[in-house]
PDB file of C-alpha atoms in Angstrom:
ATOM      1  CA  MET A 647      49.307 -34.918   2.901  1.00 49.00           C
ATOM      2  CA  VAL A 648      47.896 -31.524   3.910  1.00 50.00           C
ATOM      3  CA  SER A 649      44.974 -31.815   5.890  1.00 52.00           C
ATOM      4  CA  ARG A 650      42.005 -29.307   5.164  1.00 60.00           C
ATOM      5  CA  LYS A 651      40.964 -27.283   8.195  1.00 63.00           C
ATOM      6  CA  LYS A 652      37.309 -27.627   9.417  1.00 66.00           C
ATOM      7  CA  PRO A 653      35.269 -24.440   8.974  1.00 69.00           C
ATOM      8  CA  ARG A 654      34.400 -23.457  12.670  1.00 74.00           C
ATOM      9  CA  PRO A 655      30.885 -23.419  13.142  1.00 73.00           C
ATOM     10  CA  ALA A 656      31.130 -19.620  13.727  1.00 70.00           C
ATOM     11  CA  ASP A 657      32.142 -19.402  10.004  1.00 67.00           C
ATOM     12  CA  ARG A 658      29.477 -21.854   8.547  1.00 75.00           C
ATOM     13  CA  LEU A 659      27.073 -19.548  10.416  1.00 75.00           C
ATOM     14  CA  GLY A 660      28.443 -16.312   8.757  1.00 78.00           C
ATOM     15  CA  ARG A 661      28.353 -18.223   5.454  1.00 84.00           C
ATOM     16  CA  TRP A 662      25.216 -18.943   5.401  1.00 82.00           C
ATOM     17  CA  ILE A 663      23.897 -15.437   6.878  1.00 90.00           C
ATOM     18  CA  GLY A 664      25.984 -13.739   3.742  1.00 89.00           C
ATOM     19  CA  ARG A 665      24.051 -16.011   1.895  1.00 91.00           C
ATOM     20  CA  SER A 666      20.503 -15.639   2.964  1.00 93.00           C
ATOM     21  CA  ILE A 667      21.314 -12.127   2.559  1.00 94.00           C
ATOM     22  CA  VAL A 668      21.943 -12.399  -1.209  1.00 94.00           C
ATOM     23  CA  PHE A 669      19.446 -14.717  -2.073  1.00 95.00           C
ATOM     24  CA  PHE A 670      16.621 -11.916   0.140  1.00 96.00           C
ATOM     25  CA  VAL A 671      17.894  -8.907  -1.967  1.00 97.00           C
ATOM     26  CA  THR A 672      18.291 -10.404  -5.039  1.00 97.00           C
ATOM     27  CA  GLY A 673      14.788 -11.767  -5.137  1.00 97.00           C
ATOM     28  CA  SER A 674      13.354  -9.274  -3.439  1.00 98.00           C
ATOM     29  CA  VAL A 675      14.792  -7.015  -6.316  1.00 98.00           C
ATOM     30  CA  LEU A 676      13.594  -9.393  -9.058  1.00 98.00           C
ATOM     31  CA  TRP A 677      10.063  -9.812  -7.424  1.00 98.00           C
ATOM     32  CA  VAL A 678       9.637  -5.516  -7.476  1.00 98.00           C
ATOM     33  CA  ILE A 679      10.854  -5.638 -11.084  1.00 98.00           C
ATOM     34  CA  VAL A 680       7.953  -8.001 -11.776  1.00 98.00           C
ATOM     35  CA  TYR A 681       5.604  -6.236 -10.631  1.00 98.00           C
ATOM     36  CA  ARG A 682       6.722  -3.271 -12.383  1.00 98.00           C
ATOM     37  CA  PHE A 683       5.045  -4.421 -15.261  1.00 97.00           C
ATOM     38  CA  VAL A 684       2.650  -7.612 -14.144  1.00 97.00           C
ATOM     39  CA  PRO A 685      -0.288  -6.505 -11.784  1.00 97.00           C
ATOM     40  CA  PRO A 686       0.018  -8.634  -8.497  1.00 97.00           C
ATOM     41  CA  PRO A 687      -1.950 -11.807  -8.983  1.00 96.00           C
ATOM     42  CA  ILE A 688      -2.414 -12.079  -5.300  1.00 96.00           C
ATOM     43  CA  THR A 689      -1.406 -10.850  -2.162  1.00 97.00           C
ATOM     44  CA  PHE A 690      -1.203 -12.110   1.311  1.00 95.00           C
ATOM     45  CA  THR A 691      -4.422 -10.028   2.669  1.00 94.00           C
ATOM     46  CA  MET A 692      -6.226 -11.768  -0.274  1.00 96.00           C
ATOM     47  CA  LEU A 693      -4.935 -15.327   1.037  1.00 95.00           C
ATOM     48  CA  GLY A 694      -6.402 -14.514   4.501  1.00 93.00           C
ATOM     49  CA  ASP A 695      -9.670 -13.651   3.062  1.00 92.00           C
ATOM     50  CA  LEU A 696      -9.458 -17.212   1.139  1.00 94.00           C
ATOM     51  CA  LEU A 697      -8.700 -18.864   4.427  1.00 93.00           C
ATOM     52  CA  GLU A 698     -11.596 -17.427   6.165  1.00 91.00           C
ATOM     53  CA  GLY A 699     -13.997 -18.758   3.556  1.00 91.00           C
ATOM     54  CA  HIS A 700     -14.504 -15.528   1.866  1.00 89.00           C
ATOM     55  CA  ALA A 701     -14.728 -14.814  -2.050  1.00 93.00           C
ATOM     56  CA  VAL A 702     -12.400 -12.372  -3.417  1.00 95.00           C
ATOM     57  CA  SER A 703     -13.307  -9.524  -5.775  1.00 96.00           C
ATOM     58  CA  LYS A 704     -10.700  -7.780  -8.125  1.00 97.00           C
ATOM     59  CA  ASP A 705     -10.796  -6.112 -11.321  1.00 96.00           C
ATOM     60  CA  TRP A 706      -7.645  -4.147 -12.389  1.00 98.00           C
ATOM     61  CA  MET A 707      -8.028  -0.898 -14.242  1.00 98.00           C
ATOM     62  CA  PRO A 708      -4.890   1.136 -15.261  1.00 98.00           C
ATOM     63  CA  LEU A 709      -4.240   4.621 -13.618  1.00 98.00           C
ATOM     64  CA  SER A 710      -4.983   5.902 -17.194  1.00 97.00           C
ATOM     65  CA  ARG A 711      -8.929   5.058 -17.194  1.00 98.00           C
ATOM     66  CA  ILE A 712      -9.149   5.245 -13.142  1.00 98.00           C
ATOM     67  CA  ALA A 713     -11.402   8.769 -12.567  1.00 98.00           C
ATOM     68  CA  PRO A 714      -8.869  11.257 -11.844  1.00 97.00           C
ATOM     69  CA  ALA A 715     -11.004  11.935  -8.485  1.00 97.00           C
ATOM     70  CA  MET A 716      -9.950   8.616  -7.001  1.00 98.00           C
ATOM     71  CA  PRO A 717      -5.851   9.752  -6.571  1.00 98.00           C
ATOM     72  CA  HIS A 718      -6.940  13.005  -5.773  1.00 98.00           C
ATOM     73  CA  ALA A 719      -9.164  11.662  -3.141  1.00 97.00           C
ATOM     74  CA  ALA A 720      -6.354   9.076  -1.661  1.00 97.00           C
ATOM     75  CA  ILE A 721      -3.733  12.013  -1.777  1.00 98.00           C
ATOM     76  CA  ALA A 722      -5.861  13.569   0.357  1.00 97.00           C
ATOM     77  CA  ALA A 723      -6.849  11.135   2.883  1.00 95.00           C
ATOM     78  CA  GLU A 724      -3.774   9.064   3.227  1.00 94.00           C
ATOM     79  CA  ASP A 725      -0.373  11.209   1.893  1.00 96.00           C
ATOM     80  CA  ALA A 726      -0.674  14.728   1.155  1.00 96.00           C
ATOM     81  CA  LYS A 727       3.001  15.080   0.204  1.00 96.00           C
ATOM     82  CA  PHE A 728       2.962  11.805  -1.871  1.00 97.00           C
ATOM     83  CA  CYS A 729       4.365  13.503  -4.999  1.00 97.00           C
ATOM     84  CA  SER A 730       6.993  15.524  -2.875  1.00 96.00           C
ATOM     85  CA  HIS A 731       8.737  12.725  -0.416  1.00 96.00           C
ATOM     86  CA  GLY A 732      10.797   9.682  -1.373  1.00 95.00           C
ATOM     87  CA  GLY A 733       8.643   7.190   0.365  1.00 96.00           C
ATOM     88  CA  PHE A 734       8.639   8.163   3.893  1.00 94.00           C
ATOM     89  CA  ASP A 735       7.219  11.269   5.740  1.00 91.00           C
ATOM     90  CA  ARG A 736       8.943  12.023   8.261  1.00 84.00           C
ATOM     91  CA  GLU A 737       6.537  14.995   9.963  1.00 84.00           C
ATOM     92  CA  ALA A 738       3.732  12.458   9.358  1.00 73.00           C
ATOM     93  CA  ILE A 739       5.094   9.633  11.395  1.00 74.00           C
ATOM     94  CA  GLU A 740       6.579  12.183  14.097  1.00 71.00           C
ATOM     95  CA  LYS A 741       2.873  13.531  14.717  1.00 72.00           C
ATOM     96  CA  ALA A 742       0.937  10.021  14.916  1.00 61.00           C
ATOM     97  CA  MET A 743       3.493   8.810  17.542  1.00 60.00           C
ATOM     98  CA  ALA A 744       2.914  11.937  19.772  1.00 60.00           C
ATOM     99  CA  HIS A 745      -0.996  11.476  18.671  1.00 50.00           C
ATOM    100  CA  ASN A 746      -0.772   8.209  19.899  1.00 51.00           C
ATOM    101  CA  GLU A 747       0.968   8.375  23.064  1.00 57.00           C
ATOM    102  CA  SER A 748      -1.679  10.473  24.274  1.00 56.00           C
ATOM    103  CA  GLY A 749      -4.407   8.064  23.722  1.00 54.00           C
ATOM    104  CA  GLY A 750      -7.618   8.097  21.778  1.00 51.00           C
ATOM    105  CA  ARG A 751      -7.928   6.433  18.703  1.00 50.00           C
ATOM    106  CA  ILE A 752      -4.751   5.074  16.687  1.00 47.00           C
ATOM    107  CA  ARG A 753      -3.175   7.001  14.605  1.00 51.00           C
ATOM    108  CA  GLY A 754      -1.225   5.901  11.348  1.00 58.00           C
ATOM    109  CA  GLY A 755       1.773   7.555   9.916  1.00 73.00           C
ATOM    110  CA  SER A 756       2.528   5.403   6.572  1.00 92.00           C
ATOM    111  CA  THR A 757       2.743   7.067   3.266  1.00 96.00           C
ATOM    112  CA  ILE A 758       0.758   5.111   0.370  1.00 97.00           C
ATOM    113  CA  SER A 759       4.338   3.976  -0.487  1.00 98.00           C
ATOM    114  CA  GLN A 760       4.573   2.662   2.902  1.00 97.00           C
ATOM    115  CA  GLN A 761       0.786   0.703   2.134  1.00 96.00           C
ATOM    116  CA  THR A 762       1.698  -0.041  -1.074  1.00 98.00           C
ATOM    117  CA  ALA A 763       4.618  -2.014  -0.035  1.00 98.00           C
ATOM    118  CA  LYS A 764       2.937  -3.652   2.420  1.00 97.00           C
ATOM    119  CA  ASN A 765      -0.290  -4.506   0.692  1.00 96.00           C
ATOM    120  CA  ALA A 766       2.032  -6.226  -2.474  1.00 98.00           C
ATOM    121  CA  PHE A 767       4.742  -7.856  -0.515  1.00 98.00           C
ATOM    122  CA  LEU A 768       3.829  -8.681   3.054  1.00 97.00           C
ATOM    123  CA  TRP A 769       1.258  -9.187   5.868  1.00 93.00           C
ATOM    124  CA  GLN A 770      -1.122  -7.091   7.320  1.00 89.00           C
ATOM    125  CA  GLY A 771      -0.130  -6.303  11.480  1.00 83.00           C
ATOM    126  CA  GLY A 772       2.966  -4.714  12.817  1.00 79.00           C
ATOM    127  CA  GLY A 773       6.238  -5.692  14.607  1.00 88.00           C
ATOM    128  CA  PHE A 774       9.746  -4.644  14.077  1.00 91.00           C
ATOM    129  CA  VAL A 775      10.063  -7.361  11.381  1.00 93.00           C
ATOM    130  CA  ARG A 776       7.184  -6.552   9.012  1.00 94.00           C
ATOM    131  CA  LYS A 777       8.054  -2.866   9.593  1.00 94.00           C
ATOM    132  CA  GLY A 778      11.892  -3.276   8.968  1.00 95.00           C
ATOM    133  CA  LEU A 779      10.603  -5.455   5.492  1.00 96.00           C
ATOM    134  CA  GLU A 780       8.177  -2.597   4.752  1.00 97.00           C
ATOM    135  CA  ALA A 781      10.854  -0.215   4.504  1.00 97.00           C
ATOM    136  CA  TRP A 782      13.212  -2.036   2.614  1.00 97.00           C
ATOM    137  CA  PHE A 783       9.913  -2.519   0.020  1.00 98.00           C
ATOM    138  CA  THR A 784       9.387   1.009   0.114  1.00 98.00           C
ATOM    139  CA  VAL A 785      12.610   2.070  -0.475  1.00 98.00           C
ATOM    140  CA  LEU A 786      12.586  -0.457  -3.861  1.00 98.00           C
ATOM    141  CA  ILE A 787       9.638   0.670  -5.306  1.00 98.00           C
ATOM    142  CA  GLU A 788      10.009   3.925  -4.943  1.00 98.00           C
ATOM    143  CA  ASN A 789      13.302   3.962  -6.623  1.00 97.00           C
ATOM    144  CA  LEU A 790      12.216   0.881  -9.570  1.00 98.00           C
ATOM    145  CA  TRP A 791       8.871   1.917  -9.784  1.00 98.00           C
ATOM    146  CA  GLY A 792       8.085   5.550  -9.295  1.00 95.00           C
ATOM    147  CA  LYS A 793       4.831   7.388  -8.361  1.00 98.00           C
ATOM    148  CA  ARG A 794       2.773   6.608 -11.237  1.00 98.00           C
ATOM    149  CA  ARG A 795       3.094   3.118 -10.490  1.00 98.00           C
ATOM    150  CA  ILE A 796       2.942   3.017  -6.674  1.00 98.00           C
ATOM    151  CA  MET A 797      -0.266   5.078  -7.085  1.00 98.00           C
ATOM    152  CA  GLU A 798      -1.692   2.532  -9.663  1.00 98.00           C
ATOM    153  CA  VAL A 799      -0.961  -0.719  -7.540  1.00 98.00           C
ATOM    154  CA  TYR A 800      -2.502   0.947  -4.434  1.00 98.00           C
ATOM    155  CA  LEU A 801      -5.808   2.021  -6.307  1.00 98.00           C
ATOM    156  CA  ASN A 802      -5.790  -1.790  -7.378  1.00 98.00           C
ATOM    157  CA  ILE A 803      -4.902  -3.938  -4.523  1.00 97.00           C
ATOM    158  CA  ALA A 804      -6.258  -1.819  -1.346  1.00 96.00           C
ATOM    159  CA  GLU A 805      -9.135  -3.670   0.414  1.00 94.00           C
ATOM    160  CA  THR A 806     -12.208  -2.079  -0.280  1.00 92.00           C
ATOM    161  CA  GLY A 807     -14.395  -3.797   1.620  1.00 89.00           C
ATOM    162  CA  ILE A 808     -14.400  -7.573   2.814  1.00 88.00           C
ATOM    163  CA  GLY A 809     -13.251  -9.999  -0.095  1.00 92.00           C
ATOM    164  CA  THR A 810     -13.154  -6.736  -2.032  1.00 94.00           C
ATOM    165  CA  TYR A 811     -10.001  -5.349  -3.411  1.00 96.00           C
ATOM    166  CA  GLY A 812      -9.420  -2.253  -5.494  1.00 97.00           C
ATOM    167  CA  VAL A 813     -11.019   0.698  -6.011  1.00 97.00           C
ATOM    168  CA  ASN A 814     -12.887  -0.801  -9.384  1.00 98.00           C
ATOM    169  CA  ALA A 815     -14.025  -3.612  -7.706  1.00 97.00           C
ATOM    170  CA  GLY A 816     -15.180  -1.585  -4.837  1.00 95.00           C
ATOM    171  CA  SER A 817     -16.596   1.160  -6.894  1.00 96.00           C
ATOM    172  CA  GLN A 818     -18.415  -1.602  -8.582  1.00 96.00           C
ATOM    173  CA  ARG A 819     -19.609  -2.869  -5.681  1.00 93.00           C
ATOM    174  CA  TYR A 820     -20.796   0.438  -3.750  1.00 92.00           C
ATOM    175  CA  PHE A 821     -21.944   2.358  -6.905  1.00 94.00           C
ATOM    176  CA  HIS A 822     -22.538  -0.549  -9.615  1.00 95.00           C
ATOM    177  CA  HIS A 823     -20.593   1.384 -12.319  1.00 97.00           C
ATOM    178  CA  ASP A 824     -16.639   1.069 -12.821  1.00 97.00           C
ATOM    179  CA  ALA A 825     -13.752   3.312 -11.185  1.00 98.00           C
ATOM    180  CA  SER A 826     -13.306   5.142 -14.667  1.00 98.00           C
ATOM    181  CA  LYS A 827     -16.726   7.289 -13.457  1.00 98.00           C
ATOM    182  CA  LEU A 828     -16.093   7.852 -10.265  1.00 97.00           C
ATOM    183  CA  THR A 829     -17.434  11.214  -9.185  1.00 96.00           C
ATOM    184  CA  SER A 830     -15.576  13.499  -6.142  1.00 95.00           C
ATOM    185  CA  ILE A 831     -17.869  12.595  -3.725  1.00 93.00           C
ATOM    186  CA  GLU A 832     -17.559   8.891  -4.396  1.00 94.00           C
ATOM    187  CA  ALA A 833     -14.141   8.756  -4.693  1.00 96.00           C
ATOM    188  CA  SER A 834     -14.246  10.377  -1.217  1.00 95.00           C
ATOM    189  CA  ARG A 835     -16.199   7.601   0.326  1.00 92.00           C
ATOM    190  CA  MET A 836     -14.384   5.134  -1.020  1.00 91.00           C
ATOM    191  CA  ALA A 837     -10.543   6.618   0.232  1.00 94.00           C
ATOM    192  CA  ALA A 838     -12.493   6.853   3.883  1.00 92.00           C
ATOM    193  CA  VAL A 839     -13.219   3.191   3.836  1.00 89.00           C
ATOM    194  CA  LEU A 840      -9.822   2.614   2.930  1.00 88.00           C
ATOM    195  CA  PRO A 841      -8.410   2.514   6.552  1.00 82.00           C
ATOM    196  CA  LEU A 842     -11.059   0.033   7.891  1.00 79.00           C
ATOM    197  CA  PRO A 843     -12.633  -1.319   4.768  1.00 78.00           C
ATOM    198  CA  LYS A 844     -14.028  -4.799   6.930  1.00 74.00           C
ATOM    199  CA  LYS A 845     -15.942  -1.672   9.237  1.00 71.00           C
ATOM    200  CA  ARG A 846     -16.551   0.770   7.143  1.00 67.00           C
ATOM    201  CA  GLY A 847     -19.177   1.404   3.935  1.00 63.00           C
ATOM    202  CA  ALA A 848     -19.162   3.577   1.151  1.00 69.00           C
ATOM    203  CA  VAL A 849     -23.052   3.609   0.529  1.00 65.00           C
ATOM    204  CA  VAL A 850     -25.023   5.976   3.010  1.00 62.00           C
ATOM    205  CA  PRO A 851     -22.059   6.386   5.312  1.00 66.00           C
ATOM    206  CA  LYS A 852     -22.648   7.396   9.096  1.00 68.00           C
ATOM    207  CA  GLY A 853     -20.763   9.214  11.730  1.00 73.00           C
ATOM    208  CA  PHE A 854     -17.208   9.838  11.397  1.00 76.00           C
ATOM    209  CA  THR A 855     -17.165   7.892   8.221  1.00 77.00           C
ATOM    210  CA  ARG A 856     -19.560  10.445   6.426  1.00 82.00           C
ATOM    211  CA  ARG A 857     -17.736  13.628   8.037  1.00 88.00           C
ATOM    212  CA  TYR A 858     -14.379  11.942   7.403  1.00 90.00           C
ATOM    213  CA  GLY A 859     -15.769  11.683   3.525  1.00 90.00           C
ATOM    214  CA  ASN A 860     -17.047  15.074   3.434  1.00 91.00           C
ATOM    215  CA  ALA A 861     -13.393  16.431   5.081  1.00 95.00           C
ATOM    216  CA  ILE A 862     -11.924  14.743   2.101  1.00 96.00           C
ATOM    217  CA  ALA A 863     -13.808  15.959  -0.751  1.00 95.00           C
ATOM    218  CA  ALA A 864     -12.933  19.206   0.207  1.00 95.00           C
ATOM    219  CA  ARG A 865      -9.134  18.139   0.714  1.00 96.00           C
ATOM    220  CA  SER A 866      -9.502  16.700  -2.740  1.00 97.00           C
ATOM    221  CA  ALA A 867     -10.392  20.446  -4.627  1.00 95.00           C
ATOM    222  CA  VAL A 868      -7.099  21.352  -2.918  1.00 96.00           C
ATOM    223  CA  VAL A 869      -4.974  18.708  -4.171  1.00 97.00           C
ATOM    224  CA  GLU A 870      -5.954  19.457  -7.926  1.00 95.00           C
ATOM    225  CA  ARG A 871      -5.819  23.016  -7.255  1.00 95.00           C
ATOM    226  CA  GLU A 872      -2.152  23.415  -5.979  1.00 96.00           C
ATOM    227  CA  ALA A 873      -1.336  20.236  -8.273  1.00 96.00           C
ATOM    228  CA  MET A 874      -0.376  18.216  -5.655  1.00 96.00           C
ATOM    229  CA  ASP A 875      -1.042  15.588  -7.841  1.00 97.00           C
ATOM    230  CA  ALA A 876       2.168  16.661 -10.357  1.00 96.00           C
ATOM    231  CA  CYS A 877       4.030  13.483  -9.889  1.00 97.00           C
ATOM    232  CA  LEU A 878       0.821  11.344 -11.629  1.00 96.00           C
ATOM    233  CA  ARG A 879       0.402  13.802 -14.743  1.00 89.00           C
TER     234      ARG A 879
END
């Protein structure tokens, strides 16, 4: 009778790691495919607000109905190369790193694609694990969604205030009308709030937020004039 050789611990570990990788890759791809057609019902950031006792306000609106001024402002404020990069803007990342090393206000180099991947599938905060997962999901959405869907999801799940998610809910909160009626200055003020939605207000903004909103409004005109939003048309 031939006895079977008992697998070594290293072999068992290798099989477990291999199966875990296959499960993660398959699961994440399917998750991204589902969100290609279905609005994300909830995010980890929303769950955090709920756990802190905040009500969550969100109101999905298709990109085709959102005023063009809003994606123009988002591109102007967050990612001027949105339509031309493959998910990552190396130049922006290098500039942000150099700026942060010199001190002062911390600046990020994330593209709209990276922010969408983080907001839709991950949690806020830093760390190598989260950044690595963000890069993976960024590659997936760039290849499985395309630019229009990325912008649509971004504008619908980005935090626009405490417990407020998406530009439509934000527009109703700040300007008392839906996102289809956003003016250029309203969209620019909303875009100015996006980096720090819990600390900045889009209504009667002051100081840095007001100056930043005005700068975004000026750049938004350039986005439209130079067709920097071509991938959304």
